[in-house]
Amino acid sequence: MASSLFQLSQLAIPSVCILISFLAYSSQYFFVYFEPAPLRDTELWRLNIFALCIWICYYRTCTVDPGRIPKDWKPLDSKQLEADRASGRQRWCRKCEAYKPPRAHHCRTCQRCIPKMDHHCPWTSNCVSHFTFPHFVRFLFYAVIGMSYLETLLYERASIIWASRNRPSYLGPSALQMGHLFVLLVVNSFTVFFLMILLGRTIWSMSINTTTIEEWEIERHQTLVRRSRHFGGYLTGPGGVRIRIKKQEFPYDIGIWSNIKAGMGGTANVLSWFWPLARTPDRRTGLEFEVNDFEDPNVTWPPPDPDRIPVTARTVMDDVEPQTPAIYGRTDDSPSGAPRASQEIRRRKRFHDRAQEEINQSGSSRESSPGYSTEPEDGEEGWKNSEGERLRDFGVEEDVEFYDEEDIPLAILMQQKAQRQ
């Protein structure tokens, strides 16, 4: 299955290139030999300019490195780092064995954490990230503008054929030309329709400064807030721990102008937003982001999620054990400092299965519970949003990404303690 998906992904870029070539150049061949309305000089150079812009932007979207996290990176704000350590919610990537900056996610295809990852695009075989997002937006923009212009030219020729439909067939275009025009119209219409929807959604996301993954996280948080209302504002975490769930504002929405400027590489030069050869954002950026200060500085994103807490046991020491997260509002009285044996992460059953068990006061075991499976399809990491998408659909490493609130390894904590002393 994995090999077949890999083979399909290898065909994605050639398929897009064939589609662009077919619409851009096959249409010109049709127009040249369409006697009732041959291609005008102005139409010719406009079509080719749009095609050139599409090629440049698509090439850069596919080839520009989406970025990587420096191995020795850690938050610049030492006070924030200390607060995060105390809260136990530091983002640590178990695959990269390094800190994960805000808005970064581990891509299962690129096999590394990507700065401000939006999603891994199968049609470009590359991640849409902090560094490739401006090129991706420009590609969509020129594709929609270029294909919309082509649509007007095709519609004009189709109108001419329709107006002369009562004339003898030998006075009009050949059957081959009519078939060619029909295929061009159908392919171009469907393509520009879907790309227009994608461009509109991308611009909307950019205007509120969210990524595709963060939209999933926002909807997930809203789901948890709705659930918690039925349980007095609390949800049950691993081991029966009650965790307080409060509505939390998205921190990176800093105003429409600032959001768009940040999405397009941090520049306020509007002309550069549309320039196909515009520079890639500075490689020193993408690790820290401006926030709107609607929430307490110690509150992190994504918001607390009981099902994202790993159900693991770790060996810890009294003086370095992460404290109970204050923002979680845990109410357990479990003693701290007792050494515990390490074990694998265990997936929790779906919320509705757990809630039904509580209602029925069932004492059945995990393995015998209905609907439970060791497959990743089960458990809250398999949660889907209203569009039926889950984390792995955006290209992230779901097993790592969903449980990204794991405590920092003991050696790192001890190193931090030594540096503070």
CSV table of C-alpha atoms in Angstrom, one decimal:
chain,number,residue,atom,x,y,z
A,1,MET,CA,0.0,0.0,0.0
A,2,ALA,CA,2.8,2.4,1.0
A,3,SER,CA,4.8,1.6,-2.2
A,4,SER,CA,1.7,2.2,-4.4
A,5,LEU,CA,1.1,5.6,-2.7
A,6,PHE,CA,4.8,6.5,-3.3
A,7,GLN,CA,4.5,5.6,-7.0
A,8,LEU,CA,1.4,7.7,-7.3
A,9,SER,CA,3.1,10.7,-5.6
A,10,GLN,CA,5.9,10.3,-8.2
A,11,LEU,CA,3.3,10.9,-11.0
A,12,ALA,CA,1.9,14.0,-9.4
A,13,ILE,CA,4.3,16.6,-10.7
A,14,PRO,CA,4.5,15.1,-14.2
A,15,SER,CA,0.7,15.1,-14.3
A,16,VAL,CA,0.5,18.7,-13.3
A,17,CYS,CA,3.1,19.6,-15.9
A,18,ILE,CA,1.1,17.7,-18.6
A,19,LEU,CA,-2.1,19.6,-17.6
A,20,ILE,CA,-0.4,23.0,-17.7
A,21,SER,CA,1.2,22.2,-21.1
A,22,PHE,CA,-2.1,20.9,-22.5
A,23,LEU,CA,-4.1,23.9,-21.5
A,24,ALA,CA,-1.4,26.5,-22.3
A,25,TYR,CA,-0.1,25.3,-25.6
A,26,SER,CA,-2.7,22.9,-27.0
A,27,SER,CA,-5.2,25.8,-26.8
A,28,GLN,CA,-2.9,28.0,-28.8
A,29,TYR,CA,-2.6,25.4,-31.5
A,30,PHE,CA,-6.4,25.3,-31.6
A,31,PHE,CA,-6.7,29.1,-31.8
A,32,VAL,CA,-4.2,29.4,-34.6
A,33,TYR,CA,-6.2,27.1,-36.9
A,34,PHE,CA,-9.6,28.3,-35.9
A,35,GLU,CA,-10.5,30.4,-38.9
A,36,PRO,CA,-13.6,32.2,-37.7
A,37,ALA,CA,-11.6,33.8,-34.8
A,38,PRO,CA,-7.8,33.2,-35.0
A,39,LEU,CA,-5.7,34.2,-32.0
A,40,ARG,CA,-4.9,37.9,-31.8
A,41,ASP,CA,-1.4,39.1,-31.0
A,42,THR,CA,-2.4,40.6,-27.7
A,43,GLU,CA,-4.1,37.3,-26.7
A,44,LEU,CA,-1.0,35.4,-27.7
A,45,TRP,CA,1.4,37.2,-25.5
A,46,ARG,CA,-1.0,37.4,-22.6
A,47,LEU,CA,-1.5,33.6,-22.7
A,48,ASN,CA,2.3,33.0,-22.8
A,49,ILE,CA,3.0,35.5,-20.0
A,50,PHE,CA,0.5,33.8,-17.8
A,51,ALA,CA,1.9,30.4,-18.7
A,52,LEU,CA,5.4,31.6,-17.9
A,53,CYS,CA,4.3,32.9,-14.5
A,54,ILE,CA,2.6,29.6,-13.7
A,55,TRP,CA,5.7,27.6,-14.7
A,56,ILE,CA,8.0,29.8,-12.5
A,57,CYS,CA,5.8,29.7,-9.5
A,58,TYR,CA,5.1,26.0,-9.7
A,59,TYR,CA,8.8,25.2,-10.1
A,60,ARG,CA,9.6,27.2,-7.0
A,61,THR,CA,6.7,25.7,-5.1
A,62,CYS,CA,8.1,22.3,-5.8
A,63,THR,CA,11.8,22.9,-5.4
A,64,VAL,CA,12.3,25.5,-2.6
A,65,ASP,CA,13.3,23.8,0.6
A,66,PRO,CA,10.4,24.0,3.1
A,67,GLY,CA,13.0,24.5,5.9
A,68,ARG,CA,14.2,22.6,8.9
A,69,ILE,CA,14.6,23.3,12.6
A,70,PRO,CA,18.2,23.8,13.8
A,71,LYS,CA,19.3,21.0,16.0
A,72,ASP,CA,20.3,23.2,18.9
A,73,TRP,CA,17.2,25.5,18.7
A,74,LYS,CA,15.4,26.3,21.9
A,75,PRO,CA,13.0,29.2,22.8
A,76,LEU,CA,14.8,32.5,23.0
A,77,ASP,CA,12.7,33.7,25.9
A,78,SER,CA,14.3,32.0,29.0
A,79,LYS,CA,11.3,33.0,31.1
A,80,GLN,CA,8.9,31.4,28.7
A,81,LEU,CA,11.1,28.3,28.6
A,82,GLU,CA,11.0,28.1,32.4
A,83,ALA,CA,7.2,28.6,32.4
A,84,ASP,CA,6.8,25.9,29.7
A,85,ARG,CA,9.0,23.5,31.7
A,86,ALA,CA,6.9,24.1,34.8
A,87,SER,CA,3.7,23.6,32.9
A,88,GLY,CA,4.9,20.3,31.4
A,89,ARG,CA,3.6,21.3,27.9
A,90,GLN,CA,6.9,21.9,26.1
A,91,ARG,CA,6.7,20.7,22.5
A,92,TRP,CA,9.3,18.0,22.0
A,93,CYS,CA,9.6,15.9,18.8
A,94,ARG,CA,10.4,12.3,19.7
A,95,LYS,CA,11.5,11.6,16.1
A,96,CYS,CA,13.8,14.6,15.7
A,97,GLU,CA,14.8,14.4,19.4
A,98,ALA,CA,14.7,18.2,19.5
A,99,TYR,CA,12.5,21.1,20.6
A,100,LYS,CA,9.6,21.8,18.3
A,101,PRO,CA,9.0,25.6,17.7
A,102,PRO,CA,5.5,27.0,17.7
A,103,ARG,CA,3.5,26.1,14.6
A,104,ALA,CA,6.1,23.5,13.5
A,105,HIS,CA,5.0,19.9,12.8
A,106,HIS,CA,6.7,16.7,11.9
A,107,CYS,CA,6.1,15.7,8.2
A,108,ARG,CA,6.0,12.0,7.6
A,109,THR,CA,7.2,12.5,4.0
A,110,CYS,CA,10.0,15.0,4.6
A,111,GLN,CA,11.0,13.1,7.8
A,112,ARG,CA,11.6,16.2,9.8
A,113,CYS,CA,9.9,19.0,11.6
A,114,ILE,CA,8.8,21.8,9.2
A,115,PRO,CA,8.6,25.5,10.3
A,116,LYS,CA,5.0,26.7,10.2
A,117,MET,CA,3.8,23.7,8.3
A,118,ASP,CA,0.5,24.1,6.5
A,119,HIS,CA,0.3,20.7,4.8
A,120,HIS,CA,2.3,18.4,2.6
A,121,CYS,CA,1.0,19.0,-0.9
A,122,PRO,CA,0.8,15.8,-3.0
A,123,TRP,CA,0.6,17.9,-6.2
A,124,THR,CA,4.0,19.6,-5.6
A,125,SER,CA,5.6,16.7,-3.6
A,126,ASN,CA,6.7,19.4,-1.1
A,127,CYS,CA,5.6,20.9,2.1
A,128,VAL,CA,3.7,24.2,2.1
A,129,SER,CA,5.5,25.9,4.9
A,130,HIS,CA,6.7,29.3,6.2
A,131,PHE,CA,9.2,29.4,3.3
A,132,THR,CA,7.1,27.9,0.4
A,133,PHE,CA,3.7,29.4,1.3
A,134,PRO,CA,4.3,32.7,-0.7
A,135,HIS,CA,5.3,30.7,-3.8
A,136,PHE,CA,2.3,28.4,-3.3
A,137,VAL,CA,-0.1,31.4,-3.2
A,138,ARG,CA,1.5,33.0,-6.3
A,139,PHE,CA,1.2,29.7,-8.1
A,140,LEU,CA,-2.6,29.5,-7.3
A,141,PHE,CA,-3.1,33.1,-8.1
A,142,TYR,CA,-1.5,33.0,-11.6
A,143,ALA,CA,-3.1,29.6,-12.3
A,144,VAL,CA,-6.6,31.0,-11.6
A,145,ILE,CA,-6.0,34.3,-13.4
A,146,GLY,CA,-4.4,32.5,-16.4
A,147,MET,CA,-7.0,29.8,-16.7
A,148,SER,CA,-9.8,32.3,-16.2
A,149,TYR,CA,-8.5,34.3,-19.1
A,150,LEU,CA,-8.2,31.2,-21.2
A,151,GLU,CA,-11.8,30.4,-20.3
A,152,THR,CA,-13.0,33.7,-21.8
A,153,LEU,CA,-11.1,32.9,-25.0
A,154,LEU,CA,-12.6,29.4,-25.2
A,155,TYR,CA,-16.1,30.7,-24.4
A,156,GLU,CA,-15.8,33.3,-27.2
A,157,ARG,CA,-14.9,30.6,-29.8
A,158,ALA,CA,-17.6,28.3,-28.5
A,159,SER,CA,-20.2,31.1,-28.9
A,160,ILE,CA,-19.1,31.6,-32.5
A,161,ILE,CA,-19.7,27.9,-33.2
A,162,TRP,CA,-23.1,28.0,-31.5
A,163,ALA,CA,-24.2,31.1,-33.4
A,164,SER,CA,-23.4,29.4,-36.7
A,165,ARG,CA,-24.9,26.1,-35.8
A,166,ASN,CA,-27.5,26.3,-38.6
A,167,ARG,CA,-24.9,26.7,-41.3
A,168,PRO,CA,-23.7,23.8,-43.5
A,169,SER,CA,-21.0,21.7,-41.6
A,170,TYR,CA,-18.4,22.2,-44.4
A,171,LEU,CA,-18.4,26.0,-43.7
A,172,GLY,CA,-17.6,25.6,-40.0
A,173,PRO,CA,-14.8,24.0,-38.0
A,174,SER,CA,-14.0,20.3,-38.4
A,175,ALA,CA,-15.3,17.6,-36.0
A,176,LEU,CA,-11.8,17.3,-34.7
A,177,GLN,CA,-11.6,21.0,-33.9
A,178,MET,CA,-15.0,20.9,-32.2
A,179,GLY,CA,-13.9,17.9,-30.1
A,180,HIS,CA,-10.7,19.7,-29.2
A,181,LEU,CA,-12.6,22.8,-28.1
A,182,PHE,CA,-15.0,20.7,-26.0
A,183,VAL,CA,-12.2,18.9,-24.2
A,184,LEU,CA,-10.4,22.2,-23.5
A,185,LEU,CA,-13.5,23.8,-22.1
A,186,VAL,CA,-14.3,20.8,-19.9
A,187,VAL,CA,-10.8,20.4,-18.5
A,188,ASN,CA,-10.2,24.1,-18.1
A,189,SER,CA,-13.5,24.8,-16.4
A,190,PHE,CA,-13.2,22.0,-13.9
A,191,THR,CA,-9.6,22.9,-13.1
A,192,VAL,CA,-10.2,26.6,-12.7
A,193,PHE,CA,-13.2,25.9,-10.5
A,194,PHE,CA,-11.4,23.8,-8.0
A,195,LEU,CA,-8.3,26.0,-8.0
A,196,MET,CA,-10.5,29.1,-7.4
A,197,ILE,CA,-12.0,27.4,-4.3
A,198,LEU,CA,-8.5,26.4,-3.1
A,199,LEU,CA,-7.2,30.0,-3.7
A,200,GLY,CA,-10.1,31.5,-1.9
A,201,ARG,CA,-9.6,29.2,1.1
A,202,THR,CA,-5.9,29.9,1.1
A,203,ILE,CA,-6.4,33.7,1.1
A,204,TRP,CA,-9.0,33.3,3.8
A,205,SER,CA,-6.6,31.3,5.9
A,206,MET,CA,-3.8,33.8,5.3
A,207,SER,CA,-6.1,36.7,6.3
A,208,ILE,CA,-6.7,35.1,9.7
A,209,ASN,CA,-3.1,33.8,9.9
A,210,THR,CA,-4.0,30.1,10.3
A,211,THR,CA,-2.5,27.0,8.6
A,212,THR,CA,-4.6,24.1,7.5
A,213,ILE,CA,-3.3,22.1,10.5
A,214,GLU,CA,-4.2,24.9,12.9
A,215,GLU,CA,-7.7,25.0,11.4
A,216,TRP,CA,-8.0,21.4,12.4
A,217,GLU,CA,-6.7,22.2,15.9
A,218,ILE,CA,-9.2,25.1,16.3
A,219,GLU,CA,-12.1,22.8,15.4
A,220,ARG,CA,-10.7,20.1,17.7
A,221,HIS,CA,-10.6,22.6,20.5
A,222,GLN,CA,-14.1,23.7,19.9
A,223,THR,CA,-15.2,20.1,20.1
A,224,LEU,CA,-13.5,19.6,23.4
A,225,VAL,CA,-15.1,22.8,24.8
A,226,ARG,CA,-18.5,21.5,23.8
A,227,ARG,CA,-17.9,18.2,25.4
A,228,SER,CA,-16.6,19.7,28.6
A,229,ARG,CA,-19.8,21.7,29.1
A,230,HIS,CA,-21.6,18.4,29.8
A,231,PHE,CA,-19.1,17.5,32.5
A,232,GLY,CA,-18.9,20.8,34.4
A,233,GLY,CA,-16.0,22.2,32.4
A,234,TYR,CA,-13.8,19.2,32.9
A,235,LEU,CA,-12.8,16.1,30.8
A,236,THR,CA,-11.2,12.9,31.9
A,237,GLY,CA,-7.5,12.5,31.1
A,238,PRO,CA,-5.3,9.4,31.3
A,239,GLY,CA,-5.6,7.5,34.5
A,240,GLY,CA,-8.8,9.2,35.5
A,241,VAL,CA,-7.3,12.6,35.9
A,242,ARG,CA,-9.8,15.4,35.5
A,243,ILE,CA,-8.6,18.2,33.2
A,244,ARG,CA,-10.2,21.6,33.0
A,245,ILE,CA,-11.1,22.8,29.5
A,246,LYS,CA,-11.5,26.5,28.8
A,247,LYS,CA,-12.2,28.3,25.6
A,248,GLN,CA,-8.9,29.6,24.2
A,249,GLU,CA,-8.4,32.3,21.5
A,250,PHE,CA,-6.1,31.6,18.6
A,251,PRO,CA,-2.9,33.6,19.4
A,252,TYR,CA,-1.5,34.3,15.9
A,253,ASP,CA,-4.3,36.4,14.4
A,254,ILE,CA,-2.7,39.8,14.6
A,255,GLY,CA,-4.9,41.8,12.1
A,256,ILE,CA,-5.7,41.3,8.4
A,257,TRP,CA,-2.8,43.5,7.1
A,258,SER,CA,-0.2,42.0,9.5
A,259,ASN,CA,-1.5,38.5,8.8
A,260,ILE,CA,-1.2,38.8,5.0
A,261,LYS,CA,2.2,40.5,5.3
A,262,ALA,CA,3.5,37.7,7.5
A,263,GLY,CA,2.1,35.1,5.2
A,264,MET,CA,3.8,36.7,2.1
A,265,GLY,CA,7.3,36.6,3.6
A,266,GLY,CA,7.1,39.5,6.1
A,267,THR,CA,7.3,42.2,3.5
A,268,ALA,CA,4.9,45.1,3.1
A,269,ASN,CA,5.8,45.6,-0.6
A,270,VAL,CA,2.6,44.6,-2.4
A,271,LEU,CA,4.3,44.4,-5.8
A,272,SER,CA,6.6,41.7,-4.5
A,273,TRP,CA,3.6,39.6,-3.4
A,274,PHE,CA,2.8,39.1,-7.1
A,275,TRP,CA,6.3,39.0,-8.5
A,276,PRO,CA,7.1,35.4,-9.5
A,277,LEU,CA,10.8,35.8,-8.8
A,278,ALA,CA,10.3,37.3,-5.3
A,279,ARG,CA,12.8,36.2,-2.7
A,280,THR,CA,12.1,33.3,-0.4
A,281,PRO,CA,11.5,34.4,3.3
A,282,ASP,CA,14.7,34.9,5.3
A,283,ARG,CA,15.9,31.5,6.5
A,284,ARG,CA,16.5,33.0,10.0
A,285,THR,CA,12.7,33.4,10.4
A,286,GLY,CA,9.9,30.9,11.0
A,287,LEU,CA,10.8,29.9,14.5
A,288,GLU,CA,9.1,32.7,16.5
A,289,PHE,CA,5.8,34.4,15.7
A,290,GLU,CA,4.1,37.5,16.9
A,291,VAL,CA,1.0,36.9,19.1
A,292,ASN,CA,-2.1,39.0,19.8
A,293,ASP,CA,-1.8,38.8,23.6
A,294,PHE,CA,-5.5,37.8,24.0
A,295,GLU,CA,-4.4,35.1,26.3
A,296,ASP,CA,-2.0,34.8,29.2
A,297,PRO,CA,1.6,34.6,28.0
A,298,ASN,CA,2.0,31.2,29.7
A,299,VAL,CA,-0.8,29.7,27.7
A,300,THR,CA,0.4,27.8,24.7
A,301,TRP,CA,-1.1,26.6,21.4
A,302,PRO,CA,-2.6,24.1,20.7
A,303,PRO,CA,-4.9,24.2,23.8
A,304,PRO,CA,-5.0,21.5,26.4
A,305,ASP,CA,-6.4,18.2,25.1
A,306,PRO,CA,-6.6,15.2,27.5
A,307,ASP,CA,-6.3,12.8,24.6
A,308,ARG,CA,-3.0,14.3,23.5
A,309,ILE,CA,-1.3,13.5,26.8
A,310,PRO,CA,0.7,10.3,26.4
A,311,VAL,CA,-0.4,7.5,28.6
A,312,THR,CA,3.1,6.6,29.5
A,313,ALA,CA,5.2,6.1,32.6
A,314,ARG,CA,8.7,7.7,32.8
A,315,THR,CA,11.6,7.4,35.2
A,316,VAL,CA,12.0,10.9,36.8
A,317,MET,CA,13.9,12.5,39.6
A,318,ASP,CA,12.3,14.7,42.4
A,319,ASP,CA,14.2,17.9,41.5
A,320,VAL,CA,13.5,17.8,37.7
A,321,GLU,CA,10.1,16.2,37.4
A,322,PRO,CA,7.8,18.5,35.4
A,323,GLN,CA,5.0,19.8,37.6
A,324,THR,CA,1.3,19.4,37.0
A,325,PRO,CA,0.2,21.8,34.3
A,326,ALA,CA,-1.6,24.7,35.9
A,327,ILE,CA,-3.5,25.4,32.7
A,328,TYR,CA,-4.8,21.9,32.6
A,329,GLY,CA,-6.4,22.3,36.1
A,330,ARG,CA,-5.6,18.7,37.1
A,331,THR,CA,-7.4,17.6,40.2
A,332,ASP,CA,-5.5,14.3,41.0
A,333,ASP,CA,-3.6,13.8,44.2
A,334,SER,CA,-1.0,11.4,42.8
A,335,PRO,CA,2.3,11.5,44.5
A,336,SER,CA,5.3,12.8,42.6
A,337,GLY,CA,8.9,11.6,42.5
A,338,ALA,CA,8.3,7.9,42.5
A,339,PRO,CA,10.5,6.2,39.9
A,340,ARG,CA,8.3,4.5,37.2
A,341,ALA,CA,9.2,2.0,34.5
A,342,SER,CA,9.1,3.3,30.9
A,343,GLN,CA,6.5,1.9,28.6
A,344,GLU,CA,4.9,2.4,25.2
A,345,ILE,CA,2.3,5.0,24.5
A,346,ARG,CA,-1.1,3.6,24.7
A,347,ARG,CA,-3.9,4.9,22.6
A,348,ARG,CA,-7.2,5.9,24.3
A,349,LYS,CA,-10.5,4.9,23.0
A,350,ARG,CA,-12.8,7.3,21.3
A,351,PHE,CA,-14.6,9.8,23.6
A,352,HIS,CA,-18.0,8.5,22.8
A,353,ASP,CA,-17.0,5.0,23.7
A,354,ARG,CA,-15.5,6.1,27.0
A,355,ALA,CA,-18.5,8.3,27.8
A,356,GLN,CA,-20.9,5.4,27.0
A,357,GLU,CA,-18.9,3.1,29.3
A,358,GLU,CA,-19.2,5.7,32.1
A,359,ILE,CA,-22.9,5.9,31.6
A,360,ASN,CA,-23.3,2.2,31.6
A,361,GLN,CA,-20.8,1.9,34.4
A,362,SER,CA,-19.1,-0.9,32.5
A,363,GLY,CA,-16.1,-2.6,33.9
A,364,SER,CA,-15.0,-4.2,30.7
A,365,SER,CA,-11.3,-4.2,29.8
A,366,ARG,CA,-9.8,-2.2,26.9
A,367,GLU,CA,-9.4,-5.2,24.6
A,368,SER,CA,-13.0,-6.4,25.2
A,369,SER,CA,-14.6,-3.0,24.7
A,370,PRO,CA,-16.7,-2.6,21.6
A,371,GLY,CA,-15.1,-0.6,18.8
A,372,TYR,CA,-11.6,-0.7,20.3
A,373,SER,CA,-8.7,-1.8,18.1
A,374,THR,CA,-4.9,-1.4,18.3
A,375,GLU,CA,-5.0,0.2,14.8
A,376,PRO,CA,-4.5,3.9,14.6
A,377,GLU,CA,-8.1,4.2,13.2
A,378,ASP,CA,-9.3,4.1,16.7
A,379,GLY,CA,-8.6,6.4,19.6
A,380,GLU,CA,-8.9,10.2,19.6
A,381,GLU,CA,-5.9,10.7,17.3
A,382,GLY,CA,-8.2,9.3,14.7
A,383,TRP,CA,-10.6,12.2,15.3
A,384,LYS,CA,-11.9,13.9,12.1
A,385,ASN,CA,-13.1,17.4,11.6
A,386,SER,CA,-16.3,18.4,9.8
A,387,GLU,CA,-14.7,17.7,6.4
A,388,GLY,CA,-13.6,14.2,7.4
A,389,GLU,CA,-9.9,15.1,7.8
A,390,ARG,CA,-7.5,13.9,10.4
A,391,LEU,CA,-4.0,15.0,11.1
A,392,ARG,CA,-2.3,12.5,8.9
A,393,ASP,CA,-4.3,13.8,5.9
A,394,PHE,CA,-2.2,16.9,6.0
A,395,GLY,CA,1.0,14.9,5.8
A,396,VAL,CA,2.0,15.0,9.5
A,397,GLU,CA,3.4,12.1,11.4
A,398,GLU,CA,0.3,11.4,13.4
A,399,ASP,CA,1.7,9.1,16.0
A,400,VAL,CA,4.3,11.7,16.9
A,401,GLU,CA,2.3,14.8,16.3
A,402,PHE,CA,-0.8,13.9,18.3
A,403,TYR,CA,1.3,13.1,21.4
A,404,ASP,CA,3.5,16.2,21.2
A,405,GLU,CA,3.0,17.1,24.8
A,406,GLU,CA,5.4,14.5,26.1
A,407,ASP,CA,7.8,15.6,28.8
A,408,ILE,CA,11.3,16.7,27.8
A,409,PRO,CA,13.8,13.9,28.2
A,410,LEU,CA,15.6,13.8,31.6
A,411,ALA,CA,19.0,14.5,30.2
A,412,ILE,CA,17.8,17.7,28.6
A,413,LEU,CA,16.1,18.8,31.8
A,414,MET,CA,19.3,18.2,33.8
A,415,GLN,CA,21.3,20.1,31.2
A,416,GLN,CA,18.9,23.1,31.6
A,417,LYS,CA,19.2,22.9,35.3
A,418,ALA,CA,23.0,22.9,35.2
A,419,GLN,CA,22.9,26.0,32.9
A,420,ARG,CA,20.6,27.9,35.2
A,421,GLN,CA,22.9,27.1,38.2
